[in-house]
Every structure is written in structure tokens, then in C-alpha cells.
PDB file of C-alpha atoms in Angstrom:
ATOM      1  CA  UNK A 273     -14.926  15.599  50.991  1.00 59.00           C
ATOM      2  CA  UNK A 274     -18.570  16.980  52.420  1.00 74.00           C
ATOM      3  CA  UNK A 275     -16.750  19.669  53.620  1.00 77.00           C
ATOM      4  CA  UNK A 276     -15.202  20.594  50.286  1.00 75.00           C
ATOM      5  CA  UNK A 277     -17.812  20.906  48.669  1.00 72.00           C
ATOM      6  CA  UNK A 278     -19.887  22.994  51.225  1.00 76.00           C
ATOM      7  CA  UNK A 279     -16.510  25.377  50.958  1.00 78.00           C
ATOM      8  CA  UNK A 280     -16.742  25.157  46.909  1.00 75.00           C
ATOM      9  CA  UNK A 281     -20.032  24.952  45.723  1.00 73.00           C
ATOM     10  CA  UNK A 282     -20.430  24.914  42.411  1.00 80.00           C
ATOM     11  CA  UNK A 283     -22.220  28.555  43.169  1.00 75.00           C
ATOM     12  CA  UNK A 284     -18.847  30.262  44.459  1.00 77.00           C
ATOM     13  CA  UNK A 285     -18.296  32.838  42.946  1.00 78.00           C
ATOM     14  CA  UNK A 286     -21.503  34.666  42.932  1.00 78.00           C
ATOM     15  CA  UNK A 287     -21.435  33.808  47.067  1.00 80.00           C
ATOM     16  CA  UNK A 288     -18.308  35.848  47.396  1.00 82.00           C
ATOM     17  CA  UNK A 289     -17.110  39.023  47.239  1.00 81.00           C
ATOM     18  CA  UNK A 290     -13.262  39.207  46.247  1.00 85.00           C
ATOM     19  CA  UNK A 291     -12.016  40.002  50.063  1.00 87.00           C
ATOM     20  CA  UNK A 292     -13.205  36.675  51.412  1.00 86.00           C
ATOM     21  CA  UNK A 293     -12.325  34.954  47.962  1.00 86.00           C
ATOM     22  CA  UNK A 294      -8.669  35.750  49.000  1.00 89.00           C
ATOM     23  CA  UNK A 295      -8.634  32.955  52.091  1.00 90.00           C
ATOM     24  CA  UNK A 296      -9.972  30.683  50.315  1.00 89.00           C
ATOM     25  CA  UNK A 297      -6.501  29.127  49.326  1.00 91.00           C
ATOM     26  CA  UNK A 298      -6.230  28.883  53.697  1.00 92.00           C
ATOM     27  CA  UNK A 299      -9.047  27.076  54.130  1.00 90.00           C
ATOM     28  CA  UNK A 300      -8.384  24.725  51.161  1.00 90.00           C
ATOM     29  CA  UNK A 301      -4.665  23.629  53.385  1.00 92.00           C
ATOM     30  CA  UNK A 302      -6.703  23.768  56.353  1.00 92.00           C
ATOM     31  CA  UNK A 303      -8.641  20.636  54.681  1.00 90.00           C
ATOM     32  CA  UNK A 304      -5.392  19.198  53.475  1.00 91.00           C
ATOM     33  CA  UNK A 305      -3.527  19.016  56.823  1.00 91.00           C
ATOM     34  CA  UNK A 306      -6.721  18.086  59.015  1.00 89.00           C
ATOM     35  CA  UNK A 307      -7.384  14.815  56.050  1.00 89.00           C
ATOM     36  CA  UNK A 308      -3.347  14.382  56.254  1.00 90.00           C
ATOM     37  CA  UNK A 309      -3.731  14.406  60.328  1.00 90.00           C
ATOM     38  CA  UNK A 310      -6.595  12.220  60.436  1.00 89.00           C
ATOM     39  CA  UNK A 311      -5.499   8.975  59.613  1.00 90.00           C
ATOM     40  CA  UNK A 312      -2.272   9.962  61.832  1.00 91.00           C
ATOM     41  CA  UNK A 313      -3.960  10.364  64.911  1.00 90.00           C
ATOM     42  CA  UNK A 314      -7.877   9.647  64.307  1.00 90.00           C
ATOM     43  CA  UNK A 315      -8.759  10.085  68.413  1.00 92.00           C
ATOM     44  CA  UNK A 316      -7.635  13.182  68.487  1.00 92.00           C
ATOM     45  CA  UNK A 317      -9.621  14.212  65.139  1.00 90.00           C
ATOM     46  CA  UNK A 318     -12.120  13.056  65.984  1.00 92.00           C
ATOM     47  CA  UNK A 319     -12.855  15.330  69.506  1.00 94.00           C
ATOM     48  CA  UNK A 320     -11.780  18.072  67.202  1.00 93.00           C
ATOM     49  CA  UNK A 321     -14.031  17.035  65.017  1.00 92.00           C
ATOM     50  CA  UNK A 322     -16.793  17.151  67.882  1.00 94.00           C
ATOM     51  CA  UNK A 323     -16.035  20.060  68.747  1.00 93.00           C
ATOM     52  CA  UNK A 324     -16.702  22.187  65.353  1.00 93.00           C
ATOM     53  CA  UNK A 325     -19.967  20.177  64.609  1.00 93.00           C
ATOM     54  CA  UNK A 326     -22.521  22.147  66.179  1.00 94.00           C
ATOM     55  CA  UNK A 327     -20.828  25.261  64.844  1.00 94.00           C
ATOM     56  CA  UNK A 328     -21.215  23.594  61.155  1.00 91.00           C
ATOM     57  CA  UNK A 329     -24.971  22.592  62.138  1.00 92.00           C
ATOM     58  CA  UNK A 330     -25.341  25.898  62.717  1.00 92.00           C
ATOM     59  CA  UNK A 331     -22.902  26.999  59.494  1.00 91.00           C
ATOM     60  CA  UNK A 332     -25.024  25.269  56.834  1.00 89.00           C
ATOM     61  CA  UNK A 333     -28.252  27.615  57.804  1.00 90.00           C
ATOM     62  CA  UNK A 334     -26.546  30.368  57.078  1.00 90.00           C
ATOM     63  CA  UNK A 335     -25.307  32.479  53.724  1.00 89.00           C
ATOM     64  CA  UNK A 336     -21.883  32.771  52.920  1.00 84.00           C
ATOM     65  CA  UNK A 337     -22.554  36.486  53.119  1.00 85.00           C
ATOM     66  CA  UNK A 338     -22.923  36.007  56.521  1.00 89.00           C
ATOM     67  CA  UNK A 339     -20.395  36.579  58.758  1.00 90.00           C
ATOM     68  CA  UNK A 340     -20.305  34.058  61.556  1.00 93.00           C
ATOM     69  CA  UNK A 341     -20.865  32.159  58.248  1.00 91.00           C
ATOM     70  CA  UNK A 342     -16.438  32.298  58.160  1.00 92.00           C
ATOM     71  CA  UNK A 343     -16.169  33.129  61.314  1.00 95.00           C
ATOM     72  CA  UNK A 344     -17.330  29.137  61.637  1.00 94.00           C
ATOM     73  CA  UNK A 345     -14.851  28.539  59.145  1.00 93.00           C
ATOM     74  CA  UNK A 346     -12.270  29.903  61.197  1.00 94.00           C
ATOM     75  CA  UNK A 347     -13.002  28.308  63.662  1.00 95.00           C
ATOM     76  CA  UNK A 348     -12.145  24.872  61.534  1.00 93.00           C
ATOM     77  CA  UNK A 349      -8.519  25.969  60.474  1.00 94.00           C
ATOM     78  CA  UNK A 350      -7.780  27.470  64.429  1.00 94.00           C
ATOM     79  CA  UNK A 351      -8.969  23.595  65.467  1.00 94.00           C
ATOM     80  CA  UNK A 352      -7.156  21.442  62.214  1.00 92.00           C
ATOM     81  CA  UNK A 353      -3.973  23.874  61.075  1.00 92.00           C
ATOM     82  CA  UNK A 354      -3.192  26.028  63.980  1.00 91.00           C
ATOM     83  CA  UNK A 355      -0.128  26.412  62.005  1.00 94.00           C
ATOM     84  CA  UNK A 356      -1.795  28.729  59.096  1.00 93.00           C
ATOM     85  CA  UNK A 357      -3.009  31.424  60.948  1.00 93.00           C
ATOM     86  CA  UNK A 358      -7.005  32.647  61.368  1.00 92.00           C
ATOM     87  CA  UNK A 359      -7.701  35.971  59.823  1.00 92.00           C
ATOM     88  CA  UNK A 360      -9.435  37.380  62.930  1.00 93.00           C
ATOM     89  CA  UNK A 361      -9.775  36.097  66.191  1.00 93.00           C
ATOM     90  CA  UNK A 362     -12.263  33.716  67.009  1.00 94.00           C
ATOM     91  CA  UNK A 363     -13.303  30.891  69.872  1.00 94.00           C
ATOM     92  CA  UNK A 364     -15.986  29.153  71.283  1.00 93.00           C
ATOM     93  CA  UNK A 365     -17.081  32.060  73.225  1.00 95.00           C
ATOM     94  CA  UNK A 366     -17.060  34.586  70.043  1.00 94.00           C
ATOM     95  CA  UNK A 367     -18.866  31.647  68.015  1.00 93.00           C
ATOM     96  CA  UNK A 368     -21.291  32.079  71.033  1.00 93.00           C
ATOM     97  CA  UNK A 369     -21.128  35.571  70.924  1.00 93.00           C
ATOM     98  CA  UNK A 370     -22.052  35.925  67.510  1.00 92.00           C
ATOM     99  CA  UNK A 371     -24.761  33.626  67.161  1.00 88.00           C
ATOM    100  CA  UNK A 372     -26.469  34.708  69.940  1.00 89.00           C
ATOM    101  CA  UNK A 373     -25.867  38.310  68.743  1.00 85.00           C
ATOM    102  CA  UNK A 374     -28.087  37.533  65.350  1.00 79.00           C
ATOM    103  CA  UNK A 375     -30.314  35.956  67.398  1.00 75.00           C
ATOM    104  CA  UNK A 376     -31.711  38.470  69.393  1.00 71.00           C
ATOM    105  CA  UNK A 377     -32.273  40.917  66.292  1.00 68.00           C
ATOM    106  CA  UNK A 378     -34.519  37.791  65.185  1.00 62.00           C
ATOM    107  CA  UNK A 379     -36.466  37.957  68.031  1.00 56.00           C
ATOM    108  CA  UNK A 380     -35.955  41.850  69.125  1.00 54.00           C
ATOM    109  CA  UNK A 381     -36.276  42.975  65.237  1.00 52.00           C
ATOM    110  CA  UNK A 382     -34.930  46.185  66.287  1.00 45.00           C
ATOM    111  CA  UNK A 383     -33.070  48.329  63.667  1.00 41.00           C
ATOM    112  CA  UNK A 384     -30.748  49.662  66.253  1.00 41.00           C
ATOM    113  CA  UNK A 385     -29.282  46.055  66.235  1.00 40.00           C
ATOM    114  CA  UNK A 386     -26.829  45.250  63.010  1.00 43.00           C
ATOM    115  CA  UNK A 387     -26.810  41.560  62.210  1.00 44.00           C
ATOM    116  CA  UNK A 388     -23.252  39.767  62.901  1.00 43.00           C
ATOM    117  CA  UNK A 389     -23.166  40.209  58.876  1.00 44.00           C
ATOM    118  CA  UNK A 390     -23.027  43.776  58.768  1.00 44.00           C
ATOM    119  CA  UNK A 391     -21.407  44.293  62.301  1.00 45.00           C
ATOM    120  CA  UNK A 392     -17.787  43.538  61.845  1.00 48.00           C
ATOM    121  CA  UNK A 393     -16.117  43.701  58.196  1.00 51.00           C
ATOM    122  CA  UNK A 394     -14.202  40.955  55.678  1.00 53.00           C
ATOM    123  CA  UNK A 395     -10.748  41.116  57.243  1.00 54.00           C
ATOM    124  CA  UNK A 396      -8.401  41.387  54.733  1.00 57.00           C
ATOM    125  CA  UNK A 397      -3.961  40.408  54.308  1.00 55.00           C
ATOM    126  CA  UNK A 398      -2.050  43.085  56.882  1.00 58.00           C
ATOM    127  CA  UNK A 399      -0.610  45.912  54.883  1.00 62.00           C
ATOM    128  CA  UNK A 400       2.721  44.992  53.345  1.00 63.00           C
ATOM    129  CA  UNK A 401       5.682  47.047  54.613  1.00 68.00           C
ATOM    130  CA  UNK A 402       6.648  50.407  52.282  1.00 67.00           C
ATOM    131  CA  UNK A 403      10.045  49.042  50.466  1.00 67.00           C
ATOM    132  CA  UNK A 404      13.374  50.318  52.021  1.00 65.00           C
ATOM    133  CA  UNK A 405      15.492  52.652  49.773  1.00 65.00           C
ATOM    134  CA  UNK A 406      18.984  51.515  48.800  1.00 63.00           C
ATOM    135  CA  UNK A 407      21.623  53.835  49.335  1.00 60.00           C
ATOM    136  CA  UNK A 408      24.448  53.500  46.172  1.00 58.00           C
ATOM    137  CA  UNK A 409      27.567  54.026  47.219  1.00 59.00           C
ATOM    138  CA  UNK A 410      29.375  57.132  45.133  1.00 60.00           C
ATOM    139  CA  UNK A 411      32.405  56.507  43.098  1.00 58.00           C
ATOM    140  CA  UNK A 412      35.185  57.470  44.001  1.00 59.00           C
ATOM    141  CA  UNK A 413      37.832  59.872  41.625  1.00 59.00           C
ATOM    142  CA  UNK A 414      40.075  57.024  40.768  1.00 62.00           C
ATOM    143  CA  UNK A 415      38.388  54.319  38.567  1.00 64.00           C
ATOM    144  CA  UNK A 416      37.781  51.290  40.110  1.00 61.00           C
ATOM    145  CA  UNK A 417      38.241  47.325  39.154  1.00 64.00           C
ATOM    146  CA  UNK A 418      36.126  45.481  36.701  1.00 65.00           C
ATOM    147  CA  UNK A 419      33.407  42.892  39.004  1.00 59.00           C
ATOM    148  CA  UNK A 420      35.005  39.462  38.641  1.00 67.00           C
ATOM    149  CA  UNK A 421      31.451  38.105  39.919  1.00 65.00           C
ATOM    150  CA  UNK A 422      28.049  38.239  40.517  1.00 63.00           C
ATOM    151  CA  UNK A 423      28.247  38.298  44.190  1.00 65.00           C
ATOM    152  CA  UNK A 424      30.430  41.824  43.756  1.00 60.00           C
ATOM    153  CA  UNK A 425      27.639  43.546  42.999  1.00 59.00           C
ATOM    154  CA  UNK A 426      26.903  43.054  47.022  1.00 64.00           C
ATOM    155  CA  UNK A 427      29.475  45.551  47.685  1.00 63.00           C
ATOM    156  CA  UNK A 428      27.897  47.959  45.527  1.00 57.00           C
ATOM    157  CA  UNK A 429      24.940  48.308  47.956  1.00 58.00           C
ATOM    158  CA  UNK A 430      24.920  49.574  51.234  1.00 48.00           C
ATOM    159  CA  UNK A 431      21.982  47.181  53.699  1.00 50.00           C
TER     160      UNK A 431
END
């Protein structure tokens, strides 16, 4: 329930943009799968929770506009609900690199280094494939017999 409150606060719609909002259903499904699996195998889920906990502590210090915040959510999905997939590649090494990059930016204050929130774009859904046009079989000079069922409609179109 704490994870849910953290993921979906009352101010959520003011804090994130639409492309990020489209990933929310996947994050919610991952939370549900995690809860279901916790009942089945608490020891395994506790181990995964220990792997996630340092990143959650760091995440809670970040605004939702920071890409690292959502990278931690993707890592949560990769740990607890792999079958849902992630919007971008994520690993403890990548998280460490992103947080270290932001820390070096904060220390140096150099304008040449961009903060992590500006370094990577918001992942979007994959493009939909273009529809394949359907070719219609030319009619013959003879009048065709009437269709006897809706299943026969498939014979009118070439695949």
C-alpha cells in the first residue's frame, strides 16, 4: 500500500506528463503481481525487495519529473513482473551510472553535463505497424452464387 501511495499520489496528474502516464497501468499491474507472488513465495520476494530497497530510498528524494525516478520504477517491474517488460533497459549498473552522473553534475555544477532528467527521453510505446491493404478478387463474368454464411465472406478477400 505504501508503494501504491508513492506511485499514485493525489497530485499525480500535476506532476507527470502524458507520455509517462501511459506507463502507469503497467506499473500498477507490476504492483499487483508483486503482492500476489509475495503470498506464494515470501522468501524469494523478500530477496528481491532487498535488492530494490536502496533504489527506493534514492527514488523518494527525487521529483517525478526526474528520469531516474521512473528508471527505478522500471527496475521494480524488471524484478517483480518481468513478463510485463520494461520501457527501457534497466539494471543496477545503469541505475548506479545514472545516479553517479547526476551526483557529478551536482558537485561540479558544470553546464556541459546535463542532469539525468534531461539526458534521456521519456520512453514511448513502439510504433504501430502500417496496415496491410486487402486486395479484392476480381469478379468473373458469371454471376456468383449467393453467400450461404458469414464464414464464406473470407473467400472474397485474398490474404
